[in-house]
Amino acid sequence: MELDGIDSRRIPRHVGCVMDGNGRWAAKRGLARTEGHAAGEEALMDAVYGALDLGISWLTVYAFSTENWKRPQDEVRFLMGFNEGIMVRRREELSAEGVRIRFAGRRDWRVPRRIVRQMDATTSLTQANRRLTLTFAFNYGGRAEIVDAVRSLMKSGIRPEKVSERSIAQHLYFPDMPDPDLVVRTSGEYRISNFLLWELAYAELVFTEVLWPDFRRQHLFEAVREYQARDRRYGGVES
Ligand code: IPE
Ligand code: IPE
Ligand code: MG
């Protein structure tokens, strides 16, 4: 069985996914890059169901970075509409599965108002759910999040000697979100690309060659098996 080899007592609490490789997936098929993004929806849904199967309680997916605005205008426009489409198409179904949906990132003037309204509607529709918290990192940058946390901390009037790792963490976008235990990046790129910089200090990183549109729950299970084979030392010595 697919779940074979996974120890149900050591399921990562929080998994992050850098959903990469949509453009290359499309190029291999002679399609437009946007077709690759569209094909990523099924991968995302399968990953979410896989997370539910395993009993993962936090899943954070990188949907649009603060650097992705550099892309051609048409692609940016497509990605905005596509992300809106996913939440509108999928929120009822996900809510029925007990999924709470949230959005981490900056709500600056570049994000269309209509999308901001849909994000708020999606969040409030699903806010009572607790089986899985699915966070879309959208117009998200790890450095931007730290900048925003510092601003918020300074506005609180904190004295410099009171600044601590704990107080900084309390001013991140979601102070209740546990740090990721495992981050999976697809498409054979070995980098973080500004994803959850503060939070992934001790995350286990798993990289796979699979392009995001081909990603399915089995790939998530594989990543969890790899995670379970790791020895997390947090700077200490082997137990
Ligand atoms: C990931 O796929 C999706 C986003 C970054 C929004 P890419 O669009 O980066 O695909 P590649 O890396 O060009 O193949
Ligand atoms: C990271 O992928 C961002 C998302 C998956 C949303 P990119 O494709 O933007 O990252 P780089 O440019 O390869 O580092
Ligand atoms: Mg990419």
mmCIF file of C-alpha atoms and ligand atoms in Angstrom:
data_model
loop_
_atom_site.group_PDB
_atom_site.id
_atom_site.type_symbol
_atom_site.label_atom_id
_atom_site.label_comp_id
_atom_site.label_asym_id
_atom_site.label_seq_id
_atom_site.Cartn_x
_atom_site.Cartn_y
_atom_site.Cartn_z
ATOM 1 C CA MET A 1 0.000 0.000 0.000
ATOM 2 C CA GLU A 2 1.091 3.562 -0.676
ATOM 3 C CA LEU A 3 1.208 4.419 2.984
ATOM 4 C CA ASP A 4 3.567 1.499 3.586
ATOM 5 C CA GLY A 5 6.799 2.472 5.138
ATOM 6 C CA ILE A 6 5.409 5.614 6.754
ATOM 7 C CA ASP A 7 5.446 5.712 10.527
ATOM 8 C CA SER A 8 2.138 7.253 11.537
ATOM 9 C CA ARG A 9 3.630 8.429 14.844
ATOM 10 C CA ARG A 10 6.212 10.611 13.110
ATOM 11 C CA ILE A 11 4.176 12.441 10.522
ATOM 12 C CA PRO A 12 5.535 15.953 9.949
ATOM 13 C CA ARG A 13 3.178 18.465 11.501
ATOM 14 C CA HIS A 14 3.828 21.144 8.895
ATOM 15 C CA VAL A 15 4.872 20.548 5.279
ATOM 16 C CA GLY A 16 5.780 23.304 2.820
ATOM 17 C CA CYS A 17 5.761 22.881 -0.963
ATOM 18 C CA VAL A 18 7.600 24.989 -3.490
ATOM 19 C CA MET A 19 5.452 24.167 -6.499
ATOM 20 C CA ASP A 20 7.984 24.640 -9.270
ATOM 21 C CA GLY A 21 8.405 23.496 -12.861
ATOM 22 C CA ASN A 22 5.086 24.410 -14.436
ATOM 23 C CA GLY A 23 6.724 26.330 -17.274
ATOM 24 C CA ARG A 24 9.115 23.498 -18.112
ATOM 25 C CA TRP A 25 6.296 20.960 -17.986
ATOM 26 C CA ALA A 26 4.393 23.015 -20.566
ATOM 27 C CA ALA A 27 7.464 23.632 -22.745
ATOM 28 C CA LYS A 28 8.117 19.877 -22.974
ATOM 29 C CA ARG A 29 4.659 19.519 -24.466
ATOM 30 C CA GLY A 30 4.877 22.511 -26.770
ATOM 31 C CA LEU A 31 2.280 24.346 -24.685
ATOM 32 C CA ALA A 32 2.167 27.869 -23.319
ATOM 33 C CA ARG A 33 3.609 28.319 -19.806
ATOM 34 C CA THR A 34 0.139 29.153 -18.534
ATOM 35 C CA GLU A 35 -1.012 25.635 -19.496
ATOM 36 C CA GLY A 36 1.572 24.356 -17.058
ATOM 37 C CA HIS A 37 0.128 26.480 -14.267
ATOM 38 C CA ALA A 38 -3.355 25.221 -15.107
ATOM 39 C CA ALA A 39 -2.133 21.615 -14.935
ATOM 40 C CA GLY A 40 -0.727 22.357 -11.485
ATOM 41 C CA GLU A 41 -4.222 22.530 -10.011
ATOM 42 C CA GLU A 42 -4.680 18.767 -10.105
ATOM 43 C CA ALA A 43 -1.266 18.292 -8.528
ATOM 44 C CA LEU A 44 -2.184 20.668 -5.733
ATOM 45 C CA MET A 45 -5.480 18.937 -5.043
ATOM 46 C CA ASP A 46 -3.831 15.524 -4.998
ATOM 47 C CA ALA A 47 -1.154 16.805 -2.623
ATOM 48 C CA VAL A 48 -3.847 18.211 -0.323
ATOM 49 C CA TYR A 49 -5.695 14.880 -0.295
ATOM 50 C CA GLY A 50 -2.393 13.126 0.358
ATOM 51 C CA ALA A 51 -1.762 15.428 3.304
ATOM 52 C CA LEU A 52 -5.248 14.627 4.622
ATOM 53 C CA ASP A 53 -4.571 10.878 4.182
ATOM 54 C CA LEU A 54 -1.400 11.150 6.242
ATOM 55 C CA GLY A 55 -2.901 13.352 8.932
ATOM 56 C CA ILE A 56 -0.604 16.300 8.220
ATOM 57 C CA SER A 57 -2.165 19.307 9.923
ATOM 58 C CA TRP A 58 -0.405 22.213 8.228
ATOM 59 C CA LEU A 59 0.382 22.498 4.520
ATOM 60 C CA THR A 60 1.835 25.676 3.053
ATOM 61 C CA VAL A 61 2.152 26.041 -0.702
ATOM 62 C CA TYR A 62 4.158 28.680 -2.530
ATOM 63 C CA ALA A 63 1.778 30.065 -5.138
ATOM 64 C CA PHE A 64 3.243 33.451 -6.066
ATOM 65 C CA SER A 65 6.421 35.088 -4.823
ATOM 66 C CA THR A 66 7.204 38.765 -4.359
ATOM 67 C CA GLU A 67 9.708 38.228 -7.202
ATOM 68 C CA ASN A 68 7.189 36.681 -9.603
ATOM 69 C CA TRP A 69 5.965 40.182 -10.584
ATOM 70 C CA LYS A 70 9.048 40.269 -12.816
ATOM 71 C CA ARG A 71 7.374 37.814 -15.190
ATOM 72 C CA PRO A 72 5.684 38.917 -18.416
ATOM 73 C CA GLN A 73 2.493 40.849 -17.746
ATOM 74 C CA ASP A 74 0.314 38.214 -19.400
ATOM 75 C CA GLU A 75 1.669 35.458 -17.197
ATOM 76 C CA VAL A 76 1.241 37.571 -14.059
ATOM 77 C CA ARG A 77 -2.329 38.355 -15.061
ATOM 78 C CA PHE A 78 -2.988 34.684 -15.700
ATOM 79 C CA LEU A 79 -1.562 33.684 -12.320
ATOM 80 C CA MET A 80 -3.737 36.222 -10.510
ATOM 81 C CA GLY A 81 -6.903 34.962 -12.174
ATOM 82 C CA PHE A 82 -5.839 31.341 -11.825
ATOM 83 C CA ASN A 83 -5.262 31.610 -8.084
ATOM 84 C CA GLU A 84 -8.612 33.308 -7.708
ATOM 85 C CA GLY A 85 -10.191 30.539 -9.807
ATOM 86 C CA ILE A 86 -8.701 27.762 -7.688
ATOM 87 C CA MET A 87 -10.036 29.190 -4.455
ATOM 88 C CA VAL A 88 -13.488 29.834 -5.882
ATOM 89 C CA ARG A 89 -13.688 26.400 -7.549
ATOM 90 C CA ARG A 90 -12.287 24.409 -4.633
ATOM 91 C CA ARG A 91 -13.174 26.123 -1.378
ATOM 92 C CA GLU A 92 -16.520 24.394 -0.771
ATOM 93 C CA GLU A 93 -15.048 20.973 -1.391
ATOM 94 C CA LEU A 94 -11.999 21.665 0.758
ATOM 95 C CA SER A 95 -14.117 23.133 3.506
ATOM 96 C CA ALA A 96 -16.247 19.980 3.532
ATOM 97 C CA GLU A 97 -13.018 18.023 4.148
ATOM 98 C CA GLY A 98 -12.213 20.162 7.162
ATOM 99 C CA VAL A 99 -9.589 22.344 5.488
ATOM 100 C CA ARG A 100 -8.989 25.847 6.788
ATOM 101 C CA ILE A 101 -7.604 28.093 4.040
ATOM 102 C CA ARG A 102 -5.420 31.116 4.719
ATOM 103 C CA PHE A 103 -3.173 33.414 2.708
ATOM 104 C CA ALA A 104 0.271 34.582 3.712
ATOM 105 C CA GLY A 105 1.805 37.501 1.882
ATOM 106 C CA ARG A 106 1.583 41.169 1.160
ATOM 107 C CA ARG A 107 -1.675 42.728 0.133
ATOM 108 C CA ASP A 108 -0.166 45.580 -1.795
ATOM 109 C CA TRP A 109 -1.719 47.622 -4.595
ATOM 110 C CA ARG A 110 -0.588 45.096 -7.186
ATOM 111 C CA VAL A 111 -2.981 42.432 -5.947
ATOM 112 C CA PRO A 112 -6.361 43.131 -7.563
ATOM 113 C CA ARG A 113 -9.074 44.117 -5.059
ATOM 114 C CA ARG A 114 -11.377 41.419 -6.341
ATOM 115 C CA ILE A 115 -8.826 38.766 -5.407
ATOM 116 C CA VAL A 116 -8.338 40.259 -1.962
ATOM 117 C CA ARG A 117 -12.113 40.040 -1.453
ATOM 118 C CA GLN A 118 -12.126 36.395 -2.561
ATOM 119 C CA MET A 119 -9.237 35.615 -0.214
ATOM 120 C CA ASP A 120 -11.194 37.104 2.676
ATOM 121 C CA ALA A 121 -14.345 35.215 1.688
ATOM 122 C CA THR A 122 -12.389 31.953 1.435
ATOM 123 C CA THR A 123 -10.741 32.509 4.800
ATOM 124 C CA SER A 124 -14.014 33.268 6.539
ATOM 125 C CA LEU A 125 -15.836 30.358 4.891
ATOM 126 C CA THR A 126 -13.224 27.906 6.189
ATOM 127 C CA GLN A 127 -12.129 29.546 9.432
ATOM 128 C CA ALA A 128 -13.732 27.040 11.786
ATOM 129 C CA ASN A 129 -12.061 24.024 10.146
ATOM 130 C CA ARG A 130 -9.162 22.378 11.940
ATOM 131 C CA ARG A 131 -8.316 19.114 10.199
ATOM 132 C CA LEU A 132 -5.751 20.762 7.916
ATOM 133 C CA THR A 133 -4.642 24.375 7.584
ATOM 134 C CA LEU A 134 -3.774 25.061 3.957
ATOM 135 C CA THR A 135 -1.844 28.295 3.611
ATOM 136 C CA PHE A 136 -1.275 29.835 0.214
ATOM 137 C CA ALA A 137 1.911 31.861 0.178
ATOM 138 C CA PHE A 138 0.696 34.467 -2.270
ATOM 139 C CA ASN A 139 2.631 37.629 -3.069
ATOM 140 C CA TYR A 140 4.829 36.153 -0.395
ATOM 141 C CA GLY A 141 8.523 36.728 0.233
ATOM 142 C CA GLY A 142 10.433 35.522 3.253
ATOM 143 C CA ARG A 143 12.407 38.741 3.480
ATOM 144 C CA ALA A 144 9.258 40.833 3.066
ATOM 145 C CA GLU A 145 7.685 38.865 5.910
ATOM 146 C CA ILE A 146 10.656 39.627 8.169
ATOM 147 C CA VAL A 147 10.527 43.316 7.181
ATOM 148 C CA ASP A 148 6.801 43.381 7.966
ATOM 149 C CA ALA A 149 7.432 41.679 11.305
ATOM 150 C CA VAL A 150 10.106 44.245 12.218
ATOM 151 C CA ARG A 151 7.791 47.103 11.281
ATOM 152 C CA SER A 152 4.989 45.642 13.353
ATOM 153 C CA LEU A 153 7.321 45.022 16.262
ATOM 154 C CA MET A 154 8.617 48.605 16.182
ATOM 155 C CA LYS A 155 5.076 49.974 16.017
ATOM 156 C CA SER A 156 4.322 48.029 19.181
ATOM 157 C CA GLY A 157 6.883 50.249 20.906
ATOM 158 C CA ILE A 158 9.034 47.366 22.109
ATOM 159 C CA ARG A 159 12.312 48.211 23.832
ATOM 160 C CA PRO A 160 15.357 46.953 21.894
ATOM 161 C CA GLU A 161 16.505 44.697 24.737
ATOM 162 C CA LYS A 162 13.099 42.992 24.662
ATOM 163 C CA VAL A 163 13.479 41.934 21.014
ATOM 164 C CA SER A 164 13.884 38.179 20.920
ATOM 165 C CA GLU A 165 13.349 35.277 18.553
ATOM 166 C CA ARG A 166 10.038 34.772 20.274
ATOM 167 C CA SER A 167 8.863 38.361 19.856
ATOM 168 C CA ILE A 168 9.870 38.383 16.198
ATOM 169 C CA ALA A 169 8.018 35.101 15.625
ATOM 170 C CA GLN A 170 4.941 36.638 17.262
ATOM 171 C CA HIS A 171 4.884 39.330 14.578
ATOM 172 C CA LEU A 172 5.144 37.044 11.543
ATOM 173 C CA TYR A 173 2.060 36.675 9.329
ATOM 174 C CA PHE A 174 0.709 33.707 11.319
ATOM 175 C CA PRO A 175 2.150 33.484 14.821
ATOM 176 C CA ASP A 176 0.106 30.338 15.473
ATOM 177 C CA MET A 177 1.700 28.462 12.568
ATOM 178 C CA PRO A 178 4.311 25.928 13.651
ATOM 179 C CA ASP A 179 7.631 25.981 11.787
ATOM 180 C CA PRO A 180 7.688 23.617 8.804
ATOM 181 C CA ASP A 181 9.232 20.230 9.527
ATOM 182 C CA LEU A 182 9.601 19.358 5.871
ATOM 183 C CA VAL A 183 9.843 21.430 2.695
ATOM 184 C CA VAL A 184 9.506 19.750 -0.687
ATOM 185 C CA ARG A 185 10.663 21.487 -3.841
ATOM 186 C CA THR A 186 9.889 20.057 -7.253
ATOM 187 C CA SER A 187 11.591 20.452 -10.626
ATOM 188 C CA GLY A 188 15.176 19.753 -9.614
ATOM 189 C CA GLU A 189 15.980 23.271 -8.422
ATOM 190 C CA TYR A 190 18.047 23.243 -5.260
ATOM 191 C CA ARG A 191 17.136 26.546 -3.693
ATOM 192 C CA ILE A 192 14.658 28.188 -1.359
ATOM 193 C CA SER A 193 13.698 31.221 -3.502
ATOM 194 C CA ASN A 194 12.653 33.349 -0.530
ATOM 195 C CA PHE A 195 10.161 30.838 0.909
ATOM 196 C CA LEU A 196 9.522 30.984 4.703
ATOM 197 C CA LEU A 197 13.067 32.129 5.500
ATOM 198 C CA TRP A 198 12.568 32.624 9.205
ATOM 199 C CA GLU A 199 10.404 29.568 9.739
ATOM 200 C CA LEU A 200 12.507 26.971 7.989
ATOM 201 C CA ALA A 201 15.597 27.334 10.155
ATOM 202 C CA TYR A 202 15.473 23.611 11.009
ATOM 203 C CA ALA A 203 13.209 22.222 8.291
ATOM 204 C CA GLU A 204 14.266 19.078 6.465
ATOM 205 C CA LEU A 205 14.565 19.824 2.758
ATOM 206 C CA VAL A 206 13.597 17.286 0.113
ATOM 207 C CA PHE A 207 14.178 17.988 -3.568
ATOM 208 C CA THR A 208 12.633 16.007 -6.385
ATOM 209 C CA GLU A 209 13.078 16.104 -10.150
ATOM 210 C CA VAL A 210 9.316 15.744 -10.683
ATOM 211 C CA LEU A 211 7.785 18.828 -12.312
ATOM 212 C CA TRP A 212 4.933 20.249 -10.256
ATOM 213 C CA PRO A 213 2.085 19.364 -12.672
ATOM 214 C CA ASP A 214 3.181 15.699 -12.425
ATOM 215 C CA PHE A 215 3.294 15.763 -8.623
ATOM 216 C CA ARG A 216 0.861 13.381 -6.914
ATOM 217 C CA ARG A 217 0.280 12.207 -3.357
ATOM 218 C CA GLN A 218 2.742 9.312 -3.852
ATOM 219 C CA HIS A 219 5.493 11.916 -4.274
ATOM 220 C CA LEU A 220 4.437 13.512 -1.024
ATOM 221 C CA PHE A 221 4.537 10.086 0.641
ATOM 222 C CA GLU A 222 8.027 9.521 -0.761
ATOM 223 C CA ALA A 223 9.153 12.846 0.662
ATOM 224 C CA VAL A 224 7.696 11.935 4.061
ATOM 225 C CA ARG A 225 9.543 8.604 3.988
ATOM 226 C CA GLU A 226 12.753 10.460 3.257
ATOM 227 C CA TYR A 227 11.961 12.882 6.078
ATOM 228 C CA GLN A 228 11.459 10.003 8.491
ATOM 229 C CA ALA A 229 14.853 8.578 7.585
ATOM 230 C CA ARG A 230 16.585 11.807 8.609
ATOM 231 C CA ASP A 231 18.102 12.445 11.994
ATOM 232 C CA ARG A 232 16.972 15.856 13.238
ATOM 233 C CA ARG A 233 19.602 17.074 15.622
ATOM 234 C CA TYR A 234 18.819 20.797 15.972
ATOM 235 C CA GLY A 235 22.455 21.446 16.678
ATOM 236 C CA GLY A 236 22.676 18.791 19.349
ATOM 237 C CA VAL A 237 24.145 15.315 19.173
ATOM 238 C CA GLU A 238 22.525 12.142 17.927
ATOM 239 C CA SER A 239 20.048 10.770 20.456
HETATM 240 C C1 IPE B 1 6.099 27.467 -10.659
HETATM 241 O O1 IPE B 1 6.401 27.121 -11.956
HETATM 242 C C2 IPE B 1 4.900 28.376 -10.572
HETATM 243 C C3 IPE B 1 5.207 29.740 -10.146
HETATM 244 C C4 IPE B 1 6.390 30.189 -9.848
HETATM 245 C C5 IPE B 1 4.081 30.655 -10.054
HETATM 246 P P1 IPE B 1 7.291 28.038 -12.885
HETATM 247 O O2 IPE B 1 6.389 28.952 -13.655
HETATM 248 O O3 IPE B 1 8.349 28.712 -12.105
HETATM 249 O O4 IPE B 1 7.915 26.968 -13.863
HETATM 250 P P2 IPE B 1 9.407 26.909 -14.404
HETATM 251 O O5 IPE B 1 10.312 26.980 -13.212
HETATM 252 O O6 IPE B 1 9.570 28.106 -15.290
HETATM 253 O O7 IPE B 1 9.493 25.610 -15.127
HETATM 254 C C1 IPE B 2 9.458 29.862 -6.584
HETATM 255 O O1 IPE B 2 9.590 29.457 -7.901
HETATM 256 C C2 IPE B 2 8.142 30.576 -6.399
HETATM 257 C C3 IPE B 2 6.945 29.747 -6.496
HETATM 258 C C4 IPE B 2 6.917 28.460 -6.648
HETATM 259 C C5 IPE B 2 5.703 30.466 -6.399
HETATM 260 P P1 IPE B 2 10.355 30.366 -8.974
HETATM 261 O O2 IPE B 2 10.305 29.609 -10.246
HETATM 262 O O3 IPE B 2 9.796 31.726 -8.969
HETATM 263 O O4 IPE B 2 11.820 30.404 -8.370
HETATM 264 P P2 IPE B 2 13.217 30.681 -9.102
HETATM 265 O O5 IPE B 2 13.058 31.937 -9.913
HETATM 266 O O6 IPE B 2 13.488 29.493 -9.964
HETATM 267 O O7 IPE B 2 14.202 30.793 -7.997
HETATM 268 MG MG MG B 3 10.211 28.177 -11.556
#
